[in-house]
Tab-separated table of C-alpha atoms in Angstrom:
chain	number	residue	atom	x	y	z
I	1	ASP	CA	-0.879	-2.473	-14.691
I	2	ASP	CA	-0.164	-1.354	-18.470
I	3	LEU	CA	2.929	0.247	-17.414
I	4	VAL	CA	4.646	-2.108	-16.130
I	5	THR	CA	7.233	-2.773	-19.192
I	6	THR	CA	7.766	0.815	-19.623
I	7	ASN	CA	7.917	1.553	-15.904
I	8	GLU	CA	10.358	-1.512	-15.512
I	9	LYS	CA	12.678	0.012	-17.017
I	10	ILE	CA	12.653	3.639	-15.550
I	11	VAL	CA	12.708	2.091	-12.039
I	12	GLN	CA	15.587	-0.038	-13.073
I	13	SER	CA	17.710	2.567	-14.530
I	14	VAL	CA	16.697	4.964	-11.599
I	15	THR	CA	17.856	1.881	-8.842
I	16	GLU	CA	21.010	1.580	-10.100
I	17	GLN	CA	21.964	5.167	-10.216
I	18	VAL	CA	20.879	5.344	-6.557
I	19	VAL	CA	22.717	2.556	-5.793
I	20	GLY	CA	25.841	4.524	-6.985
I	21	ALA	CA	25.523	7.434	-5.433
I	22	SER	CA	23.749	6.759	-1.993
I	23	PRO	CA	24.796	3.210	-1.043
I	24	ASP	CA	23.178	3.429	2.630
I	25	ALA	CA	19.901	5.002	1.708
I	26	ILE	CA	16.295	3.373	2.194
I	27	LEU	CA	14.111	3.411	-0.825
I	28	ILE	CA	10.700	4.092	-1.140
I	29	VAL	CA	9.030	3.413	-4.686
I	30	VAL	CA	5.811	5.395	-5.388
I	31	SER	CA	6.334	4.180	-9.486
I	32	ASN	CA	3.012	1.592	-11.007
I	33	PRO	CA	2.609	-1.010	-10.829
I	34	LEU	CA	3.663	-0.514	-7.497
I	35	ASP	CA	4.096	-3.990	-6.185
I	36	ALA	CA	5.762	-5.182	-9.384
I	37	MET	CA	8.054	-2.280	-9.295
I	38	CYS	CA	9.343	-2.791	-5.728
I	39	HIS	CA	10.573	-5.810	-7.310
I	40	VAL	CA	12.632	-4.361	-9.763
I	41	ALA	CA	14.062	-2.036	-7.200
I	42	LYS	CA	15.031	-4.685	-4.839
I	43	SER	CA	16.552	-7.019	-7.141
I	44	ALA	CA	18.457	-4.260	-9.601
I	45	SER	CA	19.795	-2.185	-5.907
I	46	GLY	CA	20.402	-6.172	-4.241
I	47	TRP	CA	19.401	-4.243	-0.951
I	48	PRO	CA	17.856	-6.080	1.999
I	49	LYS	CA	13.951	-6.096	2.045
I	50	GLU	CA	13.720	-3.701	4.661
I	51	ARG	CA	15.518	-0.600	2.972
I	52	VAL	CA	13.666	-1.667	-0.517
I	53	PHE	CA	9.719	-1.130	0.252
I	54	GLY	CA	6.449	1.236	-1.361
I	55	MET	CA	4.241	3.960	-0.500
I	56	ALA	CA	0.508	2.591	-1.480
I	57	GLY	CA	-1.437	1.496	1.774
I	58	ILE	CA	-1.209	4.676	3.428
I	59	LEU	CA	-2.705	6.693	0.275
I	60	ASP	CA	-5.349	3.822	-0.088
I	61	THR	CA	-6.495	3.975	3.356
I	62	ALA	CA	-6.928	7.788	3.308
I	63	ARG	CA	-9.457	7.341	0.276
I	64	PHE	CA	-11.616	4.780	2.602
I	65	SER	CA	-11.508	6.848	5.351
I	66	THR	CA	-12.628	10.035	3.363
I	67	PHE	CA	-15.285	7.762	1.837
I	68	ILE	CA	-16.553	6.836	5.424
I	69	ALA	CA	-16.615	10.203	6.790
I	70	HIS	CA	-18.546	10.963	3.725
I	71	GLU	CA	-20.976	8.009	4.173
I	72	THR	CA	-21.341	8.768	8.148
I	73	GLY	CA	-21.309	12.277	8.441
I	74	MET	CA	-18.594	12.251	10.771
I	75	SER	CA	-15.329	13.949	11.409
I	76	VAL	CA	-12.335	11.628	9.139
I	77	LYS	CA	-10.044	12.096	12.368
I	78	ASP	CA	-11.888	9.561	14.035
I	79	VAL	CA	-11.600	7.011	11.169
I	80	THR	CA	-9.529	4.108	12.149
I	81	ALA	CA	-8.790	2.234	8.885
I	82	MET	CA	-6.453	-0.048	7.105
I	83	VAL	CA	-5.720	-1.586	3.462
I	84	LEU	CA	-4.050	-4.646	2.382
I	85	GLY	CA	-2.596	-6.339	-0.429
I	86	GLY	CA	-2.041	-4.967	-3.946
I	87	HIS	CA	-2.332	-1.283	-5.032
I	88	GLY	CA	-5.046	-1.876	-7.718
I	89	ASP	CA	-8.353	-3.072	-8.046
I	90	GLN	CA	-7.574	-6.260	-6.001
I	91	MET	CA	-6.503	-3.531	-2.786
I	92	VAL	CA	-8.673	-5.286	0.615
I	93	PRO	CA	-9.970	-2.574	2.954
I	94	VAL	CA	-10.248	-4.311	6.400
I	95	VAL	CA	-13.812	-3.678	7.446
I	96	SER	CA	-13.198	-6.061	10.382
I	97	ALA	CA	-10.734	-3.422	11.588
I	98	THR	CA	-12.248	-0.368	10.899
I	99	THR	CA	-14.110	1.561	13.433
I	100	VAL	CA	-15.200	5.932	13.320
I	101	GLY	CA	-14.614	7.269	17.066
I	102	GLY	CA	-14.223	3.322	18.412
I	103	ILE	CA	-17.512	2.258	16.996
I	104	PRO	CA	-17.157	-0.748	14.355
I	105	LEU	CA	-18.139	0.161	10.633
I	106	ARG	CA	-21.029	-2.224	10.243
I	107	GLN	CA	-22.430	-0.506	13.225
I	108	LEU	CA	-23.010	2.620	11.243
I	109	VAL	CA	-23.267	1.546	7.948
I	110	SER	CA	-25.049	-0.979	5.843
I	111	GLU	CA	-23.267	-3.761	4.002
I	112	GLU	CA	-24.476	-2.427	0.340
I	113	ARG	CA	-22.481	1.341	1.392
I	114	ILE	CA	-19.587	-0.263	2.765
I	115	GLU	CA	-18.951	-2.725	-0.980
I	116	ALA	CA	-19.791	0.808	-2.612
I	117	MET	CA	-16.940	2.428	-0.881
I	118	VAL	CA	-14.849	-0.119	-0.909
I	119	GLU	CA	-14.884	0.220	-5.035
I	120	ARG	CA	-14.605	2.886	-5.177
I	121	THR	CA	-10.890	2.835	-3.124
I	122	ALA	CA	-9.934	0.388	-4.991
I	123	LYS	CA	-11.058	2.364	-8.402
I	124	GLY	CA	-9.503	5.973	-6.651
I	125	GLY	CA	-6.646	6.574	-8.780
I	126	GLY	CA	-8.112	5.724	-12.067
I	127	GLU	CA	-11.131	8.346	-10.689
I	128	ILE	CA	-9.002	11.132	-10.183
I	129	VAL	CA	-7.070	10.384	-13.527
I	130	LYS	CA	-10.284	10.536	-15.698
I	131	LEU	CA	-11.601	13.854	-13.717
I	132	LEU	CA	-7.756	16.047	-14.077
I	133	GLY	CA	-6.722	14.180	-16.934
I	134	THR	CA	-3.435	13.346	-14.791
I	135	SER	CA	-2.884	10.853	-12.030
I	136	ALA	CA	-3.044	12.451	-8.333
I	137	TRP	CA	-0.211	14.199	-6.584
I	138	TYR	CA	-1.089	15.444	-3.346
I	139	ALA	CA	-2.174	12.527	-1.572
I	140	PRO	CA	1.134	10.647	-2.751
I	141	GLY	CA	3.041	13.175	-1.822
I	142	ALA	CA	1.618	13.269	1.143
I	143	ALA	CA	1.875	9.916	2.138
I	144	ALA	CA	5.263	9.575	0.955
I	145	ALA	CA	6.059	12.781	4.064
I	146	GLN	CA	4.539	10.449	6.473
I	147	MET	CA	6.622	7.630	5.743
I	148	VAL	CA	10.451	9.565	5.381
I	149	ASP	CA	9.108	11.432	8.765
I	150	ALA	CA	8.737	8.031	10.535
I	151	ILE	CA	12.199	6.731	9.057
I	152	MET	CA	13.762	9.830	9.350
I	153	LEU	CA	12.639	10.874	13.099
I	154	ASP	CA	12.698	7.317	13.927
I	155	GLU	CA	8.932	7.389	15.046
I	156	LYS	CA	8.541	3.218	15.231
I	157	ARG	CA	4.732	4.370	13.047
I	158	VAL	CA	2.291	1.662	12.258
I	159	LEU	CA	1.678	2.341	8.165
I	160	PRO	CA	0.210	-0.165	5.561
I	161	CYS	CA	3.156	-0.260	3.273
I	162	THR	CA	4.353	-2.517	0.001
I	163	ALA	CA	6.921	-4.439	2.358
I	164	TYR	CA	8.679	-8.034	0.855
I	165	LEU	CA	6.678	-10.893	2.370
I	166	GLU	CA	8.416	-14.294	3.602
I	167	GLY	CA	5.465	-16.425	5.008
I	168	GLU	CA	3.300	-13.375	6.455
I	169	TYR	CA	-0.324	-13.396	6.002
I	170	GLY	CA	0.536	-17.111	4.228
I	171	ILE	CA	2.329	-15.593	1.319
I	172	ASP	CA	5.919	-16.131	0.591
I	173	GLY	CA	8.785	-14.071	-1.929
I	174	LEU	CA	6.129	-10.972	-2.910
I	175	TYR	CA	5.988	-7.400	-2.218
I	176	MET	CA	2.172	-6.948	-0.705
I	177	GLY	CA	0.848	-4.021	1.219
I	178	VAL	CA	0.498	-4.942	4.939
I	179	PRO	CA	1.195	-2.936	8.340
I	180	VAL	CA	4.392	-2.538	8.699
I	181	LYS	CA	6.626	-0.748	11.751
I	182	LEU	CA	8.543	2.214	10.371
I	183	GLY	CA	11.418	3.690	11.657
I	184	ARG	CA	15.328	4.391	11.294
I	185	GLY	CA	15.847	1.002	9.869
I	186	GLY	CA	13.253	0.860	7.249
I	187	VAL	CA	10.671	-1.492	7.630
I	188	GLU	CA	11.342	-3.270	10.775
I	189	GLU	CA	8.177	-5.026	12.108
I	190	ILE	CA	5.567	-6.462	9.984
I	191	VAL	CA	2.562	-6.636	11.875
I	192	GLU	CA	0.276	-9.460	11.532
I	193	LEU	CA	-3.205	-8.303	11.761
I	194	GLU	CA	-6.196	-11.002	12.423
I	195	LEU	CA	-8.331	-11.270	9.395
I	196	ALA	CA	-12.199	-12.840	8.614
I	197	ASP	CA	-11.792	-15.695	6.624
I	198	GLU	CA	-13.321	-13.302	3.592
I	199	GLU	CA	-10.482	-10.907	4.110
I	200	ARG	CA	-8.167	-13.226	4.466
I	201	ALA	CA	-9.677	-15.087	1.054
I	202	ALA	CA	-9.724	-11.544	-0.869
I	203	LEU	CA	-6.113	-11.029	0.333
I	204	ALA	CA	-4.882	-14.389	-1.448
I	205	ALA	CA	-6.338	-13.638	-4.488
I	206	SER	CA	-5.236	-9.912	-4.330
I	207	SER	CA	-1.622	-11.907	-4.251
I	208	ASP	CA	-2.104	-13.978	-7.313
I	209	ALA	CA	-3.052	-10.959	-9.271
I	210	VAL	CA	0.203	-9.538	-7.872
I	211	ARG	CA	2.333	-12.502	-8.785
I	212	GLU	CA	0.368	-12.306	-12.298
I	213	VAL	CA	2.153	-9.234	-13.070
I	214	VAL	CA	5.342	-9.605	-11.232
I	215	GLY	CA	5.649	-12.518	-13.874
I	216	VAL	CA	5.566	-10.237	-16.573
I	217	LEU	CA	8.721	-8.789	-15.441
I	218	ALA	CA	12.425	-9.359	-17.213
I	219	ALA	CA	14.301	-8.611	-14.102
I	220	PRO	CA	13.971	-11.790	-11.485
């Protein structure tokens, strides 16, 4: 969030140049603070919401899945997880929908350890900066590549991305991380999960935090 005013100017300038050079493109935003920068890109481009969205949830889900694999001693290939909400400390791993080999996570790991993994996932970016002195690059690159493949190859994959919500999950007029169907047209559908009460409350709190950062923007 510390980057919001600096990156707003950069993202606005880059988006304007992209629009001039490639008016029919699909724009995937990776710059932080991700949710707010999606608003900047949408405003600067004037493009429909289906063609302007952000990469965050795939990265956050990969981190959460990695920690689950380490904790359970099972293959990360068998972990099915989903992280929603803002890309930051307020992200919401959907524990109720998280399984390992089809087994619910809560049957394998204590609530205390799950909470520790959720917190580490939320602060994973900061952990990497502390260790390396710079932000992550491999995992964000791999996540963006998955999104590009899904669009270019019209794969219709369901992936967690930062999309513009208009009433879905009870949130209106805000970019938030949610599962979407990605294909040739960009975000072709927003998938609404059945959330537990505490998860829905956490998502609402996350949206409040994102809206606060978006409120700092100069752009509408």
